[in-house]
């Protein structure tokens, strides 16, 4: 079976200087050997999925999953980031972002695994790019 070559990931100017506002690393409970990195970058959730494979020098593939703009979910993160609230809210902002990221990442994971990795076809609510 022939493997489809990954499309190059085009980063926008300044992308190498982006620092995640929140970053979480976790092992999959449902897929052996799979790891997830959850980030909020520029007030939007990003999910990187590291999948072990039997071929290639690295023996892994990495996918970047982002939400499509049609979902409206990205605006939740922008709204949370721009809201200026009470001192109590400000102290709990990061934990609030983490909880929101966990919840949205679960949606992104389910949509990713419902797709077809070989054909790189996924539900329209997510955009998937093979990085490695």
Coordinates of C-alpha atoms in Angstrom, one line a residue, residues 3-4 15 45 49-50 65 70-72 80 85 88 90 96-98 100 103 107-108 115 117 119 125:
X3 CA 1.6 6.1 1.6
X4 CA 0.3 9.5 0.8
X15 CA 4.7 31.6 14.0
X45 CA -7.4 25.7 20.5
X49 CA -1.9 14.1 17.8
X50 CA 1.2 11.9 17.9
X65 CA -6.1 19.6 14.4
X70 CA -17.9 27.4 11.1
X71 CA -18.3 26.0 14.6
X72 CA -18.1 29.3 16.4
X80 CA -12.4 34.5 27.6
X85 CA -13.3 40.6 35.3
X88 CA -11.2 36.4 41.7
X90 CA -8.5 37.0 37.0
X96 CA -10.8 28.2 33.3
X97 CA -8.9 28.2 30.0
X98 CA -7.6 24.7 30.8
X100 CA -12.4 24.8 28.4
X103 CA -13.7 20.0 26.8
X107 CA -14.7 17.2 20.6
X108 CA -11.7 17.6 18.4
X115 CA -12.2 10.6 10.0
X117 CA -6.4 9.0 8.1
X119 CA -7.5 9.5 2.8
X125 CA -15.9 20.9 11.8

